[in-house]
């Protein structure tokens, strides 16, 4: 039976079965599973004033999902699948928030979510086997389980550039964009960053700004989205083929609704490759990566895709100097998350867009009137930082989590995140981290990764209830081995070759350089997790007693 008790308030705190932090894709589904499937008392704590997680905050111009819409939704519910239809191939941010509200309302989830409240700390009490969570409203919640659904990219990374405080105009980070939007008309806008976000924003801001100056430190590959409105025929196809689409997503390494082609790049002739790449470019989207199966493991194979994209950039961008800067890319294709764009390179053919190379002439400081690089000052009215996130660990560490004997998570992870399967941390009993570091997470289509984690956690808690167990914790040796496995999986690919990628934490000064997501593929990871459960939750300890040896 669903729990219908009201949320505990400042006056009436009551112990809960579970506290979930975050009301995005992860938190909402976890709430549904624990409350409606297992009948537990659950409270979700959410900093935003509404559901949506990352999509609640990332409202920058051009914000759109890079996953194909038919794959960017929950698949656990036939009812949800049958009663929702996306309008575009790559849905825009407002439509995704609308979807999240549709889900939350249809499953009656909001009554167990407290909005507008920030978790300030979480402490585990061994004697009581209980988590105590404190919030910025000054109240406390206690629960047996603590589950984080805080997303992997939710802690904005604003660069520490001297003089930013003195800037007389407005500045924004794309991950915390004003809900009322920003009027760029008649404004000289500076955009710092050319990751997925900067690449999505550039053409949109250029449409209305008086002038847009893009500050590029690292040139990036990008594949055209070729976004389009979905036809009724395609919508019907999706509704009639849910099971088939899910099957492809669940058996592919990255959770997307397309298969990686089983062929090697260098087995094809140059002409054959050109035809295949042209076809994939014309189709657009992340599927470009699936033309050959060895693009991420063989540098020579990767070079063929990289060279193709560089030649495309040079053919699109008319100014040869700008084209040279944009195509001077220093890492293999897809070793940083490849952006998907809507006429990004074309935007540089506009009279009101300028590209500035801040690799050659770094940003020095900000004045009241603009950004100063080694080459001089760029006068600006608005600065937009598309400078990314303290990814995967940033938000978890900000929660100020303390495990057994008061051990701070910050200390446990001082040399980088250490988890078992990305699900649990040794020394932090009954804490689960949905899409935590060490899981495929950001290397996978997120809803697929989230559903797998939420369902595994739910099954684990159900197992504990069935067995009369009240505590689960990853074993140190299991976590140690998993860290080795995560490193080995990354080393088997070209991914670590992008030395400045956020996958490695390299974008945040002082952050340990550790490859954080599990790169062994979602389908293999799912099997590993299933096998662990099947073998009596190998590598976990329950209620202080070892259920099975690891
Ligand atoms: O952030 P990023 P993002 N001076 O870290 C530059 C997801 N996403 O927000 O590479 C100058 O990738 C930095 O330069 P460099 C997706 O997973 C999803 O774009 O460090 N430049 C880089 O160019 C994505 O990967 C979607 O040299 C500075 C940029 O800022 C992830 O979010 C849409 C700088 C940051 O790129 C993050 O993407 C958008 C400085 N001091 C994003 N500091 C959808 O699916 C940083 N940079 C919709």
XYZ file of C-alpha atoms and ligand atoms in Angstrom:
598
model
C 0.000 0.000 0.000
C 1.313 3.453 -0.810
C 2.274 5.525 2.201
C -0.094 8.452 2.464
C 1.288 10.054 5.571
C 2.104 13.746 5.304
C 5.703 14.916 5.003
C 7.333 15.437 8.374
C 7.650 19.098 9.215
C 9.870 21.095 11.514
C 7.399 20.455 14.327
C 6.742 16.784 13.719
C 9.875 15.002 12.645
C 9.308 11.285 12.345
C 11.683 8.516 11.360
C 11.283 7.462 7.767
C 12.284 4.378 5.891
C 14.115 6.384 3.267
C 15.197 9.888 2.386
C 15.865 10.610 -1.255
C 17.781 13.713 -2.284
C 16.678 15.146 -5.625
C 13.489 15.111 -7.676
C 14.865 14.542 -11.138
C 14.642 11.338 -13.161
C 16.398 9.384 -10.380
C 14.599 10.654 -7.320
C 11.112 10.466 -8.779
C 11.457 6.884 -9.927
C 13.128 5.853 -6.674
C 10.257 7.412 -4.727
C 7.723 5.534 -6.837
C 9.555 2.232 -6.354
C 10.005 2.514 -2.601
C 6.632 4.038 -1.792
C 4.339 2.309 -4.255
C 6.081 -1.025 -4.768
C 7.592 -1.662 -1.340
C 5.157 0.406 0.764
C 7.890 2.372 2.530
C 7.656 5.818 4.074
C 9.765 8.122 1.937
C 10.603 11.803 1.823
C 12.223 13.456 -1.166
C 14.135 16.658 -0.494
C 14.605 18.906 -3.505
C 16.412 22.220 -3.723
C 14.443 23.456 -6.736
C 10.872 24.691 -6.642
C 9.780 21.975 -9.026
C 10.647 18.574 -10.440
C 13.122 18.068 -13.268
C 16.566 17.938 -11.702
C 19.168 19.098 -14.198
C 16.396 20.176 -16.567
C 14.922 22.470 -13.949
C 18.159 24.484 -13.828
C 19.620 24.251 -17.314
C 17.381 26.758 -19.077
C 20.041 28.355 -21.235
C 19.231 29.300 -24.838
C 19.235 26.207 -27.022
C 18.992 23.739 -24.105
C 17.882 20.508 -25.666
C 18.411 16.823 -25.037
C 21.087 15.073 -27.089
C 19.414 11.681 -26.733
C 16.704 10.773 -29.228
C 13.416 11.580 -27.559
C 11.950 8.072 -27.807
C 14.803 6.919 -25.575
C 14.720 9.835 -23.167
C 11.917 8.681 -20.936
C 11.016 6.040 -18.410
C 10.339 2.611 -19.781
C 9.132 0.961 -16.574
C 5.488 1.942 -17.038
C 3.259 1.018 -19.960
C 0.826 3.679 -18.813
C 3.448 6.428 -18.990
C 4.668 5.220 -22.368
C 1.179 5.133 -23.793
C 0.130 8.506 -22.517
C 3.105 10.610 -23.491
C 4.366 11.598 -26.938
C 7.365 13.813 -27.614
C 6.970 16.488 -30.229
C 10.577 16.705 -31.463
C 13.410 14.319 -32.294
C 15.542 16.040 -29.615
C 13.218 17.554 -27.010
C 13.810 21.037 -25.678
C 14.264 21.779 -21.992
C 10.677 23.041 -21.369
C 9.171 19.900 -22.877
C 11.378 17.685 -20.687
C 10.266 19.566 -17.567
C 6.687 19.150 -18.789
C 7.331 15.402 -19.097
C 8.728 15.233 -15.570
C 5.636 17.003 -14.266
C 3.425 14.650 -16.256
C 5.125 11.675 -14.591
C 5.083 13.206 -11.119
C 1.385 14.062 -11.404
C 0.332 10.788 -12.988
C 2.067 8.808 -10.216
C 1.029 11.288 -7.543
C 4.621 11.783 -6.468
C 4.736 15.452 -5.471
C 3.035 14.911 -2.121
C 6.182 13.199 -0.884
C 8.552 15.820 -2.233
C 9.525 18.856 -0.242
C 10.629 21.554 -2.679
C 12.845 24.570 -2.112
C 14.941 22.921 0.551
C 18.669 22.224 0.458
C 20.342 19.394 2.304
C 23.236 20.769 4.324
C 24.517 17.579 5.942
C 23.850 13.873 6.397
C 25.242 11.815 9.267
C 25.061 8.089 9.862
C 24.482 6.925 13.431
C 25.743 3.371 13.801
C 23.977 2.617 17.101
C 20.597 3.629 15.721
C 21.386 2.428 12.188
C 19.925 5.703 11.041
C 20.743 8.614 8.781
C 20.067 12.134 10.016
C 19.727 14.726 7.316
C 19.791 18.437 8.048
C 18.522 21.137 5.759
C 18.981 24.858 5.243
C 15.493 25.341 6.689
C 16.958 24.209 10.014
C 15.060 20.954 10.281
C 16.110 17.333 10.513
C 14.889 14.160 8.925
C 15.885 10.680 10.002
C 15.681 7.496 7.994
C 17.125 4.030 7.662
C 18.187 4.561 4.054
C 19.662 7.604 2.360
C 19.550 7.636 -1.423
C 21.104 10.356 -3.532
C 19.537 11.222 -6.863
C 21.473 14.429 -7.337
C 22.570 13.932 -10.927
C 26.073 13.862 -12.334
C 26.176 17.386 -13.720
C 24.507 19.596 -11.168
C 27.279 21.535 -9.502
C 28.031 24.569 -11.669
C 31.700 25.292 -12.316
C 32.198 29.058 -12.519
C 35.862 29.741 -13.292
C 37.741 31.756 -10.740
C 38.706 34.621 -13.034
C 40.086 37.700 -11.250
C 37.824 40.719 -11.500
C 34.568 38.852 -12.166
C 32.964 40.672 -9.232
C 33.808 44.003 -10.819
C 31.959 43.258 -14.068
C 29.331 45.981 -14.527
C 27.043 43.926 -16.755
C 25.219 40.713 -15.871
C 26.884 37.338 -15.973
C 25.299 33.894 -15.886
C 26.289 30.254 -15.686
C 24.270 28.114 -18.087
C 23.540 25.567 -15.364
C 21.854 28.211 -13.208
C 20.166 30.227 -15.885
C 17.429 32.722 -14.919
C 13.960 31.280 -15.278
C 12.657 34.446 -16.842
C 15.293 34.191 -19.594
C 17.794 36.825 -20.675
C 17.242 39.474 -23.325
C 20.369 39.554 -25.479
C 19.060 42.067 -28.029
C 21.358 45.049 -28.564
C 23.866 43.436 -26.202
C 27.512 42.507 -26.722
C 27.653 39.003 -25.307
C 30.716 36.961 -24.339
C 30.307 33.195 -24.161
C 33.041 31.243 -22.400
C 33.212 27.527 -23.187
C 32.694 25.292 -26.194
C 31.446 22.057 -24.659
C 27.972 20.677 -25.417
C 26.340 23.634 -23.702
C 28.349 26.391 -25.384
C 27.796 24.659 -28.711
C 24.032 24.527 -28.153
C 23.878 28.141 -26.965
C 26.024 29.810 -29.612
C 23.564 29.773 -32.538
C 20.638 30.717 -30.292
C 22.352 33.671 -28.627
C 23.702 34.795 -31.997
C 20.132 35.102 -33.298
C 19.347 38.047 -31.016
C 22.623 39.453 -29.669
C 24.151 42.556 -31.176
C 27.439 40.725 -31.110
C 28.535 37.364 -29.737
C 32.170 36.685 -28.874
C 32.890 32.999 -28.192
C 35.967 32.340 -26.057
C 37.322 28.921 -27.056
C 40.019 27.171 -25.022
C 39.623 23.733 -26.560
C 38.159 23.168 -30.004
C 35.504 20.478 -30.092
C 33.914 18.023 -32.455
C 30.204 18.370 -32.995
C 27.660 16.435 -34.996
C 24.584 18.119 -36.473
C 21.369 17.176 -34.691
C 19.119 17.592 -37.724
C 16.363 18.058 -35.237
C 12.847 17.789 -36.576
C 9.247 17.632 -35.439
C 8.149 14.028 -35.069
C 5.554 12.751 -37.497
C 2.396 11.011 -36.322
C 3.690 7.915 -38.047
C 6.903 7.900 -35.982
C 4.983 8.552 -32.767
C 2.723 5.618 -33.594
C 5.747 3.463 -34.372
C 7.244 4.277 -30.963
C 4.035 3.406 -29.155
C 3.727 0.117 -31.003
C 7.399 -0.851 -30.569
C 8.234 0.005 -26.971
C 9.558 -3.430 -26.284
C 11.816 -3.401 -29.342
C 13.214 0.043 -28.564
C 13.859 -0.939 -24.961
C 15.561 -4.148 -26.092
C 18.013 -2.174 -28.227
C 18.673 0.327 -25.415
C 19.235 -2.444 -22.889
C 21.605 -4.460 -25.055
C 23.714 -1.575 -26.386
C 26.836 -0.323 -24.615
C 25.499 3.216 -24.260
C 21.761 2.829 -23.720
C 20.838 4.621 -26.936
C 18.157 3.332 -29.308
C 20.580 2.336 -32.051
C 23.063 -0.471 -32.467
C 26.801 -0.038 -32.905
C 27.681 -1.379 -36.338
C 29.776 -4.528 -36.197
C 32.557 -3.424 -38.516
C 36.033 -1.991 -38.142
C 36.932 1.375 -39.637
C 40.131 0.226 -41.291
C 38.466 -2.791 -42.897
C 36.642 -0.360 -45.197
C 38.313 1.547 -47.996
C 38.626 5.322 -47.744
C 35.786 5.688 -50.254
C 33.535 3.294 -48.348
C 34.232 5.110 -45.096
C 33.443 8.454 -46.701
C 30.063 7.151 -47.861
C 29.264 5.757 -44.407
C 30.340 8.915 -42.574
C 28.401 11.134 -45.012
C 25.293 9.053 -44.398
C 25.738 9.259 -40.626
C 26.420 13.009 -40.810
C 23.245 13.483 -42.851
C 21.257 11.509 -40.264
C 22.852 13.413 -37.397
C 22.910 12.886 -33.650
C 25.013 10.707 -31.379
C 24.426 7.764 -33.695
C 27.389 9.064 -35.679
C 29.593 7.278 -33.130
C 28.114 3.925 -34.099
C 29.347 3.849 -37.701
C 32.276 1.639 -36.674
C 32.681 -0.408 -33.522
C 36.333 0.461 -32.956
C 36.200 4.259 -32.930
C 36.762 4.438 -29.190
C 39.408 1.757 -28.927
C 41.656 2.199 -31.953
C 43.343 5.565 -32.529
C 43.849 4.954 -36.252
C 40.159 4.125 -36.609
C 39.253 7.173 -34.563
C 41.419 9.375 -36.783
C 39.216 8.542 -39.761
C 36.143 9.930 -37.990
C 38.079 12.880 -36.579
C 39.459 13.810 -39.998
C 36.008 13.564 -41.537
C 34.547 15.963 -38.972
C 37.463 18.389 -39.296
C 36.921 18.498 -43.061
C 33.221 19.159 -42.491
C 34.059 22.076 -40.192
C 36.395 23.548 -42.812
C 33.741 23.163 -45.497
C 31.053 24.882 -43.403
C 32.984 27.792 -41.898
C 33.798 30.427 -44.532
C 36.523 32.376 -42.732
C 39.623 30.153 -43.079
C 41.210 31.427 -39.848
C 38.071 30.690 -37.871
C 37.719 27.311 -39.580
C 41.331 26.489 -38.690
C 40.754 27.390 -35.035
C 37.547 25.365 -34.823
C 39.060 22.313 -36.463
C 42.326 22.375 -34.515
C 41.050 19.698 -32.119
C 43.578 18.158 -29.741
C 41.838 14.964 -28.604
C 40.396 11.898 -30.343
C 36.753 12.049 -31.399
C 34.243 11.157 -28.635
C 36.862 11.022 -25.888
C 35.085 14.065 -24.525
C 31.305 13.785 -24.653
C 30.548 14.671 -28.291
C 28.181 17.604 -28.627
C 25.222 17.581 -30.960
C 24.383 20.919 -32.513
C 21.873 22.952 -34.376
C 23.952 24.954 -36.901
C 26.835 25.635 -34.513
C 29.612 25.896 -37.078
C 27.301 27.832 -39.422
C 26.889 30.475 -36.691
C 30.485 31.590 -37.317
C 29.451 32.706 -40.802
C 27.306 35.427 -39.249
C 28.672 38.971 -39.126
C 27.816 39.252 -35.447
C 29.810 36.223 -34.221
C 33.545 36.193 -33.456
C 35.700 33.324 -32.211
C 38.545 34.113 -29.824
C 41.337 31.632 -29.136
C 41.953 31.655 -25.390
C 44.312 28.690 -25.630
C 46.820 30.885 -27.497
C 46.006 34.031 -25.533
C 44.460 33.015 -22.199
C 41.884 35.029 -20.311
C 43.745 37.192 -17.785
C 41.035 39.003 -15.918
C 37.643 40.642 -16.121
C 37.102 44.393 -15.905
C 33.837 46.310 -15.398
C 33.523 46.451 -19.187
C 34.688 43.104 -20.471
C 37.137 40.205 -20.656
C 40.856 40.810 -21.000
C 42.998 38.190 -22.713
C 46.685 38.323 -23.492
C 45.629 39.862 -26.812
C 43.611 42.723 -25.335
C 40.148 43.575 -24.020
C 36.803 42.468 -25.442
C 34.031 44.900 -24.509
C 30.941 43.090 -23.256
C 27.535 43.807 -21.734
C 26.790 40.195 -20.725
C 29.007 37.183 -19.988
C 27.657 33.645 -20.231
C 29.763 30.920 -18.668
C 29.159 27.601 -20.399
C 32.036 26.234 -18.353
C 30.529 22.983 -17.193
C 30.255 21.281 -13.844
C 32.136 19.797 -10.946
C 30.893 16.537 -12.412
C 29.871 13.313 -10.696
C 31.333 14.055 -7.264
C 30.785 17.815 -6.808
C 27.199 17.709 -5.631
C 27.672 14.556 -3.546
C 30.549 16.145 -1.655
C 28.611 19.362 -1.092
C 25.987 17.345 0.784
C 28.529 16.981 3.616
C 27.884 13.263 4.087
C 29.457 11.513 7.072
C 29.500 7.736 7.394
C 30.451 5.377 10.198
C 32.415 7.038 13.019
C 31.790 10.420 11.423
C 33.979 9.678 8.392
C 33.405 12.511 5.900
C 32.794 11.408 2.308
C 35.283 14.126 1.338
C 37.956 12.251 3.269
C 36.954 8.828 1.963
C 37.239 10.257 -1.561
C 40.250 12.509 -1.037
C 42.159 10.672 -3.771
C 39.089 10.408 -5.998
C 35.774 8.583 -5.721
C 35.844 4.984 -4.470
C 32.612 3.074 -4.815
C 31.435 -0.449 -5.318
C 29.545 -0.522 -8.636
C 28.911 3.212 -8.287
C 26.103 2.200 -5.939
C 27.642 2.197 -2.486
C 30.656 3.476 -0.554
C 32.427 1.338 2.051
C 31.968 2.920 5.482
C 28.599 4.462 4.551
C 25.965 1.822 5.396
C 22.524 2.103 3.806
C 23.643 4.943 1.548
C 22.961 4.417 -2.155
C 24.212 6.759 -4.875
C 22.069 6.619 -8.017
C 24.356 6.905 -11.076
C 27.267 7.469 -8.720
C 30.890 7.603 -9.862
C 32.051 4.170 -10.931
C 28.829 3.428 -12.786
C 28.244 3.964 -16.536
C 26.051 7.026 -15.821
C 27.222 9.817 -18.135
C 28.603 7.364 -20.694
C 25.075 6.046 -21.079
C 21.748 7.516 -22.065
C 20.844 8.731 -18.561
C 17.265 7.426 -18.143
C 18.481 3.915 -18.972
C 21.277 4.126 -16.397
C 18.877 5.587 -13.840
C 16.200 2.929 -14.274
C 18.779 0.179 -13.877
C 20.179 1.660 -10.661
C 16.802 2.458 -9.124
C 15.517 -1.037 -9.830
C 18.664 -2.663 -8.437
C 18.468 -0.576 -5.251
C 14.773 -1.370 -4.887
C 15.415 -5.082 -5.297
C 18.242 -4.904 -2.764
C 16.021 -3.231 -0.164
C 13.212 -5.701 -0.910
C 15.705 -8.521 -0.414
C 16.718 -7.054 2.956
C 13.102 -6.854 4.062
C 12.441 -10.385 2.967
C 15.511 -11.627 4.858
C 14.972 -9.472 7.928
C 18.198 -7.560 7.305
C 18.520 -3.920 8.239
C 21.925 -2.808 7.052
C 23.791 -3.100 3.761
C 27.273 -1.881 3.076
C 29.883 -2.354 0.362
C 32.941 -4.280 1.510
C 36.247 -2.424 1.333
C 37.873 -5.144 -0.765
C 34.957 -5.186 -3.211
C 35.190 -1.419 -3.640
C 38.981 -1.609 -4.054
C 38.588 -4.199 -6.793
C 35.852 -2.182 -8.478
C 38.064 0.908 -8.593
C 40.657 -1.230 -10.411
C 37.965 -2.517 -12.763
C 36.780 1.029 -13.522
C 40.345 2.116 -14.285
C 40.953 -0.934 -16.461
C 37.733 -0.346 -18.392
C 38.770 3.246 -19.120
C 42.326 2.228 -20.068
C 40.941 -0.226 -22.614
C 39.520 2.763 -24.511
C 40.838 6.053 -25.860
C 38.749 7.968 -23.310
C 41.602 8.929 -20.952
C 43.386 10.551 -23.890
C 41.261 13.680 -23.518
C 43.371 14.883 -20.617
C 41.238 17.961 -19.948
C 37.885 16.193 -19.871
C 35.444 16.414 -17.000
C 35.239 12.606 -17.044
C 38.665 12.850 -15.368
C 37.811 15.777 -13.121
C 40.401 17.795 -15.025
C 38.132 20.819 -15.438
C 38.071 21.640 -11.729
C 41.299 22.979 -10.200
C 42.596 20.705 -7.430
C 40.203 17.848 -8.186
C 41.878 14.407 -8.209
C 42.452 13.123 -11.759
C 40.507 9.888 -11.759
C 38.432 8.542 -14.632
C 35.048 8.523 -12.901
C 32.414 6.722 -15.010
C 32.551 2.989 -15.764
C 33.494 2.641 -19.424
C 32.864 -1.078 -19.812
C 29.426 -0.486 -21.352
C 25.934 -0.400 -19.923
C 24.888 -3.864 -21.046
C 27.953 -5.500 -19.445
C 27.512 -3.402 -16.324
C 23.873 -4.444 -16.021
C 24.956 -8.071 -16.159
C 27.640 -7.502 -13.518
C 25.058 -5.963 -11.166
C 22.547 -8.744 -11.849
C 25.176 -11.390 -11.210
C 26.234 -9.717 -7.962
C 22.619 -9.818 -6.751
C 22.153 -13.358 -7.936
C 25.181 -14.505 -5.983
C 23.621 -13.224 -2.760
C 24.828 -9.633 -3.170
C 28.460 -10.557 -3.453
C 30.756 -7.840 -2.171
C 28.153 -6.418 0.229
C 27.773 -7.038 3.945
C 24.303 -7.121 5.469
C 23.368 -6.346 9.060
C 26.955 -6.768 10.123
C 26.971 -10.333 8.861
C 28.493 -11.449 5.579
C 25.809 -12.905 3.361
C 28.328 -14.211 0.850
C 32.058 -13.900 0.449
C 33.424 -11.736 -2.345
O 30.560 21.632 -19.995
P 31.977 21.069 -20.477
P 29.166 21.640 -20.760
N 38.390 29.551 -19.529
O 32.755 20.849 -19.239
C 35.533 25.661 -21.088
C 26.034 17.410 -20.618
N 25.169 18.182 -21.470
O 28.178 22.296 -19.880
O 37.792 22.009 -22.654
C 38.020 29.189 -20.757
O 31.834 19.955 -21.421
C 36.069 24.284 -21.355
O 37.319 24.359 -21.985
P 38.369 23.112 -21.820
C 27.004 16.627 -21.473
O 27.250 15.378 -20.885
C 24.128 17.548 -22.013
O 29.299 22.132 -22.122
O 38.407 22.773 -20.366
N 37.251 28.129 -21.019
C 34.950 23.720 -22.226
O 35.056 24.186 -23.535
C 28.202 17.505 -21.439
O 29.403 16.874 -21.754
C 23.315 18.241 -22.836
O 39.633 23.662 -22.312
C 36.865 27.393 -19.981
C 33.710 24.337 -21.587
O 34.133 25.480 -20.865
C 28.138 18.010 -20.034
O 26.786 18.277 -19.817
C 23.537 19.570 -23.122
C 37.216 27.712 -18.661
C 33.031 23.417 -20.623
O 32.587 22.283 -21.296
C 28.925 19.269 -19.755
O 28.812 20.131 -20.865
C 24.607 20.187 -22.555
C 38.026 28.853 -18.462
N 38.433 29.202 -17.244
C 25.420 19.494 -21.715
N 36.670 26.792 -17.841
C 22.145 17.585 -23.383
O 22.003 16.406 -23.579
C 35.994 25.930 -18.635
N 36.116 26.293 -19.924
C 21.131 18.498 -23.648
